[in-house]
Amino acid sequence: MGEEVGDASLEIRQVDTSSATINILSAEYDPTEPLINSNEKWVEEHEVCRVVGTSSLWRATFNTVALLLGTGMLALPYAVILGGWSALALLAFFAIMFCYTGSLLGQCMDQNPLLTTYQEIAGSALGLRGRILAGVLFYTEGLGALVCFLISVGDNLARIFPGVNSHLPAWVQFSPSMTLASLALLIISPTVLFRDLSDVAFLSFGGIVTSLVVVGAVAWSGSTVVGFKQPIPFMNLGNWRFILGLYAYGYAGHPIVPNIYSSMRDPTKFRAMLILSFTITTVIFSVLALLGASMFGKETLSQITLNIPRDLTAATIALWTTVLTPLTKFPLAIASIATELERFLPFDSNSTLHYVSSYTMRLAILGFVLAVTISFPNFGSTVNFIGASMTITTCIILPCVIDLVLHWKTISKVRMMVNIVFLAVGMCFAFAGTLSSGKV
């Protein structure tokens, strides 16, 4: 809605986050125009205010850790076996890079209160093309994550229900894991049709709890039955290129970082929150990686839950947790993608044709995810590919480019060198990891 106040035309835009509603006042501002040209002066000349959120430091930390902990952590013990326990230094290096580039996004929002999303930040530096690129990366990575979720669901269900194909018609040619993944997707398909996300928002709650349940189940299995006796190599440097995407995928989440920034009561604590969040996450990742690798050694699979002896209660808990948690993410993830695509529908938003098209689109996205999953059913290779090709681009390369474009005249030489180094490293990691992803 708009309101004339003096000579300025003010527009109120509303952004919903997990803990607050933020109102941004703008006056004929186009975030797709490069900020380095005229918009920086525009921001200085107009009184622009951001109504901050209500999240404390600790609540924002909880939300960020919940964002980072996910299915990707299941592959970390496998990564340690491939690269050696010294490869945990590489994991820590990824944490530092991702934490730093996340803070760059926060600094962009500090200097321009009109920016509220990852796409707007990219657009402010690179124009409309940057905004489109950021959107494409975001939604492509989101679809890739759903593929990883579904592969994990199928593999873990096959562990719970072995021999399921023996009870199905002979014409079913899928593997047991893909058969069960298809059935699981069919069961949850009605939930992706919800248009009011508040109806399914509760499904995303508890990400930290469920992730810690998996870590606890692995630790319990090792301490009671399996033991921690398997040797872990010190270093397999030649294999490090195979684990770049696995590590990167674990820290994916930068497109949501601006929402967390906006939700904070005191945004000046944003950097401290990121440091705390990435520290906690890296500790959890490292513990799970070392526990799993020392339990199963060279027999470690790309999902540590598949290694736990099936007759243990801890295995049942871990397997079902690993199945149910990803399935709860489908409604919100598909809704976020479909909502963007619905803007291009040529029908009135309240018309029957719009609703029918919307439901068809959501089911089509679900079908696309299933088709890709069936075509590429290897969990480790898929995670590595998405992490190397998309996550590194979204979370390392693009933020460094944005900061260099927007602030190259004002930042210190140290910050400029860090940006250039991380940009070069990110490009090398993305190239090497993507080429090696099929061999994981």
PDB file of N, CA and C in Angstrom, residues 82-150:
ATOM      1  N   LEU A  82      37.286 -41.102   4.316  1.00  0.00           N
ATOM      2  CA  LEU A  82      37.894 -40.815   3.018  1.00  0.00           C
ATOM      3  C   LEU A  82      39.133 -39.932   3.163  1.00  0.00           C
ATOM      4  N   GLY A  83      39.013 -38.873   3.932  1.00  0.00           N
ATOM      5  CA  GLY A  83      40.083 -37.878   3.995  1.00  0.00           C
ATOM      6  C   GLY A  83      41.025 -38.007   5.165  1.00  0.00           C
ATOM      7  N   GLY A  84      40.689 -38.866   6.156  1.00  0.00           N
ATOM      8  CA  GLY A  84      41.499 -38.953   7.364  1.00  0.00           C
ATOM      9  C   GLY A  84      41.022 -37.974   8.412  1.00  0.00           C
ATOM     10  N   TRP A  85      41.381 -38.250   9.672  1.00  0.00           N
ATOM     11  CA  TRP A  85      40.847 -37.382  10.719  1.00  0.00           C
ATOM     12  C   TRP A  85      41.426 -35.973  10.646  1.00  0.00           C
ATOM     13  N   SER A  86      42.570 -35.807   9.977  1.00  0.00           N
ATOM     14  CA  SER A  86      43.111 -34.454   9.798  1.00  0.00           C
ATOM     15  C   SER A  86      42.233 -33.617   8.882  1.00  0.00           C
ATOM     16  N   ALA A  87      41.344 -34.287   8.120  1.00  0.00           N
ATOM     17  CA  ALA A  87      40.432 -33.544   7.241  1.00  0.00           C
ATOM     18  C   ALA A  87      39.421 -32.734   8.029  1.00  0.00           C
ATOM     19  N   LEU A  88      39.337 -32.964   9.340  1.00  0.00           N
ATOM     20  CA  LEU A  88      38.479 -32.119  10.165  1.00  0.00           C
ATOM     21  C   LEU A  88      38.975 -30.677  10.172  1.00  0.00           C
ATOM     22  N   ALA A  89      40.273 -30.491   9.899  1.00  0.00           N
ATOM     23  CA  ALA A  89      40.793 -29.120   9.752  1.00  0.00           C
ATOM     24  C   ALA A  89      40.138 -28.446   8.551  1.00  0.00           C
ATOM     25  N   LEU A  90      39.889 -29.223   7.501  1.00  0.00           N
ATOM     26  CA  LEU A  90      39.186 -28.689   6.332  1.00  0.00           C
ATOM     27  C   LEU A  90      37.751 -28.325   6.697  1.00  0.00           C
ATOM     28  N   LEU A  91      37.121 -29.146   7.534  1.00  0.00           N
ATOM     29  CA  LEU A  91      35.763 -28.841   8.001  1.00  0.00           C
ATOM     30  C   LEU A  91      35.756 -27.520   8.758  1.00  0.00           C
ATOM     31  N   ALA A  92      36.743 -27.320   9.630  1.00  0.00           N
ATOM     32  CA  ALA A  92      36.837 -26.066  10.386  1.00  0.00           C
ATOM     33  C   ALA A  92      37.069 -24.883   9.463  1.00  0.00           C
ATOM     34  N   PHE A  93      37.871 -25.090   8.411  1.00  0.00           N
ATOM     35  CA  PHE A  93      38.122 -24.018   7.446  1.00  0.00           C
ATOM     36  C   PHE A  93      36.844 -23.634   6.715  1.00  0.00           C
ATOM     37  N   PHE A  94      36.030 -24.636   6.366  1.00  0.00           N
ATOM     38  CA  PHE A  94      34.738 -24.346   5.754  1.00  0.00           C
ATOM     39  C   PHE A  94      33.867 -23.532   6.703  1.00  0.00           C
ATOM     40  N   ALA A  95      33.872 -23.897   7.987  1.00  0.00           N
ATOM     41  CA  ALA A  95      33.071 -23.166   8.970  1.00  0.00           C
ATOM     42  C   ALA A  95      33.493 -21.699   9.030  1.00  0.00           C
ATOM     43  N   ILE A  96      34.805 -21.451   8.990  1.00  0.00           N
ATOM     44  CA  ILE A  96      35.309 -20.074   9.034  1.00  0.00           C
ATOM     45  C   ILE A  96      34.862 -19.302   7.794  1.00  0.00           C
ATOM     46  N   MET A  97      35.002 -19.917   6.624  1.00  0.00           N
ATOM     47  CA  MET A  97      34.599 -19.234   5.386  1.00  0.00           C
ATOM     48  C   MET A  97      33.105 -18.939   5.370  1.00  0.00           C
ATOM     49  N   PHE A  98      32.300 -19.921   5.749  1.00  0.00           N
ATOM     50  CA  PHE A  98      30.851 -19.729   5.713  1.00  0.00           C
ATOM     51  C   PHE A  98      30.416 -18.703   6.746  1.00  0.00           C
ATOM     52  N   CYS A  99      31.034 -18.722   7.912  1.00  0.00           N
ATOM     53  CA  CYS A  99      30.701 -17.734   8.945  1.00  0.00           C
ATOM     54  C   CYS A  99      31.068 -16.329   8.465  1.00  0.00           C
ATOM     55  N   TYR A 100      32.223 -16.198   7.857  1.00  0.00           N
ATOM     56  CA  TYR A 100      32.667 -14.886   7.357  1.00  0.00           C
ATOM     57  C   TYR A 100      31.739 -14.359   6.269  1.00  0.00           C
ATOM     58  N   THR A 101      31.417 -15.202   5.287  1.00  0.00           N
ATOM     59  CA  THR A 101      30.560 -14.732   4.193  1.00  0.00           C
ATOM     60  C   THR A 101      29.135 -14.459   4.669  1.00  0.00           C
ATOM     61  N   GLY A 102      28.692 -15.185   5.697  1.00  0.00           N
ATOM     62  CA  GLY A 102      27.401 -14.877   6.288  1.00  0.00           C
ATOM     63  C   GLY A 102      27.401 -13.494   6.910  1.00  0.00           C
ATOM     64  N   SER A 103      28.514 -13.136   7.552  1.00  0.00           N
ATOM     65  CA  SER A 103      28.607 -11.800   8.160  1.00  0.00           C
ATOM     66  C   SER A 103      28.629 -10.708   7.091  1.00  0.00           C
ATOM     67  N   LEU A 104      29.164 -11.043   5.891  1.00  0.00           N
ATOM     68  CA  LEU A 104      29.155 -10.059   4.800  1.00  0.00           C
ATOM     69  C   LEU A 104      27.725  -9.695   4.416  1.00  0.00           C
ATOM     70  N   LEU A 105      26.847 -10.688   4.391  1.00  0.00           N
ATOM     71  CA  LEU A 105      25.441 -10.414   4.073  1.00  0.00           C
ATOM     72  C   LEU A 105      24.832  -9.496   5.128  1.00  0.00           C
ATOM     73  N   GLY A 106      25.174  -9.730   6.390  1.00  0.00           N
ATOM     74  CA  GLY A 106      24.674  -8.868   7.459  1.00  0.00           C
ATOM     75  C   GLY A 106      25.165  -7.445   7.317  1.00  0.00           C
ATOM     76  N   GLN A 107      26.425  -7.265   6.897  1.00  0.00           N
ATOM     77  CA  GLN A 107      26.959  -5.916   6.723  1.00  0.00           C
ATOM     78  C   GLN A 107      26.269  -5.191   5.577  1.00  0.00           C
ATOM     79  N   CYS A 108      25.906  -5.926   4.535  1.00  0.00           N
ATOM     80  CA  CYS A 108      25.139  -5.302   3.444  1.00  0.00           C
ATOM     81  C   CYS A 108      23.799  -4.786   3.961  1.00  0.00           C
ATOM     82  N   MET A 109      23.154  -5.545   4.828  1.00  0.00           N
ATOM     83  CA  MET A 109      21.871  -5.130   5.392  1.00  0.00           C
ATOM     84  C   MET A 109      22.055  -3.993   6.383  1.00  0.00           C
ATOM     85  N   ASP A 110      23.215  -3.954   7.076  1.00  0.00           N
ATOM     86  CA  ASP A 110      23.517  -2.839   7.969  1.00  0.00           C
ATOM     87  C   ASP A 110      23.532  -1.524   7.205  1.00  0.00           C
ATOM     88  N   GLN A 111      24.179  -1.526   6.056  1.00  0.00           N
ATOM     89  CA  GLN A 111      24.390  -0.300   5.314  1.00  0.00           C
ATOM     90  C   GLN A 111      23.188   0.102   4.476  1.00  0.00           C
ATOM     91  N   ASN A 112      22.314  -0.849   4.187  1.00  0.00           N
ATOM     92  CA  ASN A 112      21.113  -0.516   3.413  1.00  0.00           C
ATOM     93  C   ASN A 112      19.915  -1.241   4.015  1.00  0.00           C
ATOM     94  N   PRO A 113      19.156  -0.564   4.876  1.00  0.00           N
ATOM     95  CA  PRO A 113      18.022  -1.201   5.558  1.00  0.00           C
ATOM     96  C   PRO A 113      16.925  -1.680   4.613  1.00  0.00           C
ATOM     97  N   LEU A 114      16.972  -1.285   3.360  1.00  0.00           N
ATOM     98  CA  LEU A 114      15.940  -1.704   2.421  1.00  0.00           C
ATOM     99  C   LEU A 114      16.117  -3.150   1.972  1.00  0.00           C
ATOM    100  N   LEU A 115      17.307  -3.702   2.184  1.00  0.00           N
ATOM    101  CA  LEU A 115      17.587  -5.062   1.738  1.00  0.00           C
ATOM    102  C   LEU A 115      17.125  -6.049   2.801  1.00  0.00           C
ATOM    103  N   THR A 116      16.264  -6.973   2.421  1.00  0.00           N
ATOM    104  CA  THR A 116      15.711  -7.922   3.393  1.00  0.00           C
ATOM    105  C   THR A 116      15.875  -9.376   2.980  1.00  0.00           C
ATOM    106  N   THR A 117      16.283  -9.645   1.738  1.00  0.00           N
ATOM    107  CA  THR A 117      16.421 -11.021   1.282  1.00  0.00           C
ATOM    108  C   THR A 117      17.755 -11.199   0.571  1.00  0.00           C
ATOM    109  N   TYR A 118      18.149 -12.445   0.426  1.00  0.00           N
ATOM    110  CA  TYR A 118      19.390 -12.769  -0.275  1.00  0.00           C
ATOM    111  C   TYR A 118      19.330 -12.270  -1.719  1.00  0.00           C
ATOM    112  N   GLN A 119      18.172 -12.443  -2.363  1.00  0.00           N
ATOM    113  CA  GLN A 119      18.042 -12.008  -3.748  1.00  0.00           C
ATOM    114  C   GLN A 119      18.187 -10.493  -3.875  1.00  0.00           C
ATOM    115  N   GLU A 120      17.637  -9.743  -2.936  1.00  0.00           N
ATOM    116  CA  GLU A 120      17.745  -8.286  -2.981  1.00  0.00           C
ATOM    117  C   GLU A 120      19.185  -7.839  -2.772  1.00  0.00           C
ATOM    118  N   ILE A 121      19.903  -8.539  -1.885  1.00  0.00           N
ATOM    119  CA  ILE A 121      21.310  -8.202  -1.661  1.00  0.00           C
ATOM    120  C   ILE A 121      22.108  -8.415  -2.942  1.00  0.00           C
ATOM    121  N   ALA A 122      21.878  -9.548  -3.599  1.00  0.00           N
ATOM    122  CA  ALA A 122      22.568  -9.819  -4.868  1.00  0.00           C
ATOM    123  C   ALA A 122      22.173  -8.794  -5.934  1.00  0.00           C
ATOM    124  N   GLY A 123      20.900  -8.433  -5.957  1.00  0.00           N
ATOM    125  CA  GLY A 123      20.435  -7.454  -6.925  1.00  0.00           C
ATOM    126  C   GLY A 123      21.022  -6.077  -6.700  1.00  0.00           C
ATOM    127  N   SER A 124      21.247  -5.698  -5.452  1.00  0.00           N
ATOM    128  CA  SER A 124      21.803  -4.377  -5.155  1.00  0.00           C
ATOM    129  C   SER A 124      23.226  -4.239  -5.693  1.00  0.00           C
ATOM    130  N   ALA A 125      23.939  -5.373  -5.804  1.00  0.00           N
ATOM    131  CA  ALA A 125      25.314  -5.331  -6.298  1.00  0.00           C
ATOM    132  C   ALA A 125      25.408  -5.603  -7.786  1.00  0.00           C
ATOM    133  N   LEU A 126      24.622  -6.535  -8.276  1.00  0.00           N
ATOM    134  CA  LEU A 126      24.788  -7.029  -9.643  1.00  0.00           C
ATOM    135  C   LEU A 126      23.592  -6.740 -10.532  1.00  0.00           C
ATOM    136  N   GLY A 127      22.614  -5.975 -10.028  1.00  0.00           N
ATOM    137  CA  GLY A 127      21.454  -5.638 -10.827  1.00  0.00           C
ATOM    138  C   GLY A 127      20.475  -6.794 -10.957  1.00  0.00           C
ATOM    139  N   LEU A 128      19.611  -6.679 -11.938  1.00  0.00           N
ATOM    140  CA  LEU A 128      18.567  -7.681 -12.128  1.00  0.00           C
ATOM    141  C   LEU A 128      19.149  -9.062 -12.388  1.00  0.00           C
ATOM    142  N   ARG A 129      20.240  -9.128 -13.131  1.00  0.00           N
ATOM    143  CA  ARG A 129      20.858 -10.425 -13.408  1.00  0.00           C
ATOM    144  C   ARG A 129      21.345 -11.098 -12.134  1.00  0.00           C
ATOM    145  N   GLY A 130      21.892 -10.311 -11.232  1.00  0.00           N
ATOM    146  CA  GLY A 130      22.345 -10.868  -9.961  1.00  0.00           C
ATOM    147  C   GLY A 130      21.190 -11.388  -9.139  1.00  0.00           C
ATOM    148  N   ARG A 131      20.089 -10.642  -9.156  1.00  0.00           N
ATOM    149  CA  ARG A 131      18.913 -11.075  -8.403  1.00  0.00           C
ATOM    150  C   ARG A 131      18.352 -12.377  -8.979  1.00  0.00           C
ATOM    151  N   ILE A 132      18.324 -12.480 -10.303  1.00  0.00           N
ATOM    152  CA  ILE A 132      17.831 -13.704 -10.942  1.00  0.00           C
ATOM    153  C   ILE A 132      18.774 -14.860 -10.652  1.00  0.00           C
ATOM    154  N   LEU A 133      20.090 -14.612 -10.742  1.00  0.00           N
ATOM    155  CA  LEU A 133      21.072 -15.663 -10.457  1.00  0.00           C
ATOM    156  C   LEU A 133      20.919 -16.186  -9.037  1.00  0.00           C
ATOM    157  N   ALA A 134      20.770 -15.270  -8.077  1.00  0.00           N
ATOM    158  CA  ALA A 134      20.613 -15.682  -6.686  1.00  0.00           C
ATOM    159  C   ALA A 134      19.352 -16.508  -6.501  1.00  0.00           C
ATOM    160  N   GLY A 135      18.259 -16.097  -7.157  1.00  0.00           N
ATOM    161  CA  GLY A 135      17.015 -16.854  -7.063  1.00  0.00           C
ATOM    162  C   GLY A 135      17.140 -18.242  -7.659  1.00  0.00           C
ATOM    163  N   VAL A 136      17.788 -18.327  -8.826  1.00  0.00           N
ATOM    164  CA  VAL A 136      17.964 -19.634  -9.474  1.00  0.00           C
ATOM    165  C   VAL A 136      18.805 -20.555  -8.606  1.00  0.00           C
ATOM    166  N   LEU A 137      19.891 -20.029  -8.046  1.00  0.00           N
ATOM    167  CA  LEU A 137      20.743 -20.845  -7.176  1.00  0.00           C
ATOM    168  C   LEU A 137      19.985 -21.315  -5.946  1.00  0.00           C
ATOM    169  N   PHE A 138      19.205 -20.396  -5.365  1.00  0.00           N
ATOM    170  CA  PHE A 138      18.465 -20.718  -4.149  1.00  0.00           C
ATOM    171  C   PHE A 138      17.484 -21.864  -4.382  1.00  0.00           C
ATOM    172  N   TYR A 139      16.690 -21.737  -5.433  1.00  0.00           N
ATOM    173  CA  TYR A 139      15.655 -22.737  -5.659  1.00  0.00           C
ATOM    174  C   TYR A 139      16.214 -24.033  -6.245  1.00  0.00           C
ATOM    175  N   THR A 140      17.289 -23.938  -7.011  1.00  0.00           N
ATOM    176  CA  THR A 140      17.930 -25.153  -7.504  1.00  0.00           C
ATOM    177  C   THR A 140      18.549 -25.931  -6.355  1.00  0.00           C
ATOM    178  N   GLU A 141      19.195 -25.199  -5.448  1.00  0.00           N
ATOM    179  CA  GLU A 141      19.772 -25.859  -4.281  1.00  0.00           C
ATOM    180  C   GLU A 141      18.674 -26.457  -3.402  1.00  0.00           C
ATOM    181  N   GLY A 142      17.540 -25.750  -3.315  1.00  0.00           N
ATOM    182  CA  GLY A 142      16.416 -26.278  -2.535  1.00  0.00           C
ATOM    183  C   GLY A 142      15.871 -27.572  -3.107  1.00  0.00           C
ATOM    184  N   LEU A 143      15.743 -27.622  -4.436  1.00  0.00           N
ATOM    185  CA  LEU A 143      15.287 -28.860  -5.076  1.00  0.00           C
ATOM    186  C   LEU A 143      16.311 -29.970  -4.875  1.00  0.00           C
ATOM    187  N   GLY A 144      17.591 -29.609  -4.969  1.00  0.00           N
ATOM    188  CA  GLY A 144      18.631 -30.606  -4.740  1.00  0.00           C
ATOM    189  C   GLY A 144      18.595 -31.157  -3.330  1.00  0.00           C
ATOM    190  N   ALA A 145      18.321 -30.281  -2.365  1.00  0.00           N
ATOM    191  CA  ALA A 145      18.220 -30.744  -0.980  1.00  0.00           C
ATOM    192  C   ALA A 145      17.060 -31.720  -0.812  1.00  0.00           C
ATOM    193  N   LEU A 146      15.946 -31.444  -1.488  1.00  0.00           N
ATOM    194  CA  LEU A 146      14.805 -32.365  -1.414  1.00  0.00           C
ATOM    195  C   LEU A 146      15.158 -33.723  -2.015  1.00  0.00           C
ATOM    196  N   VAL A 147      15.954 -33.721  -3.082  1.00  0.00           N
ATOM    197  CA  VAL A 147      16.406 -34.982  -3.664  1.00  0.00           C
ATOM    198  C   VAL A 147      17.250 -35.756  -2.639  1.00  0.00           C
ATOM    199  N   CYS A 148      18.163 -35.052  -1.964  1.00  0.00           N
ATOM    200  CA  CYS A 148      18.986 -35.702  -0.931  1.00  0.00           C
ATOM    201  C   CYS A 148      18.116 -36.247   0.199  1.00  0.00           C
ATOM    202  N   PHE A 149      17.119 -35.461   0.610  1.00  0.00           N
ATOM    203  CA  PHE A 149      16.197 -35.920   1.650  1.00  0.00           C
ATOM    204  C   PHE A 149      15.532 -37.222   1.232  1.00  0.00           C
ATOM    205  N   LEU A 150      15.049 -37.261  -0.003  1.00  0.00           N
ATOM    206  CA  LEU A 150      14.290 -38.424  -0.449  1.00  0.00           C
ATOM    207  C   LEU A 150      15.183 -39.656  -0.590  1.00  0.00           C
TER     208      LEU A 150
END
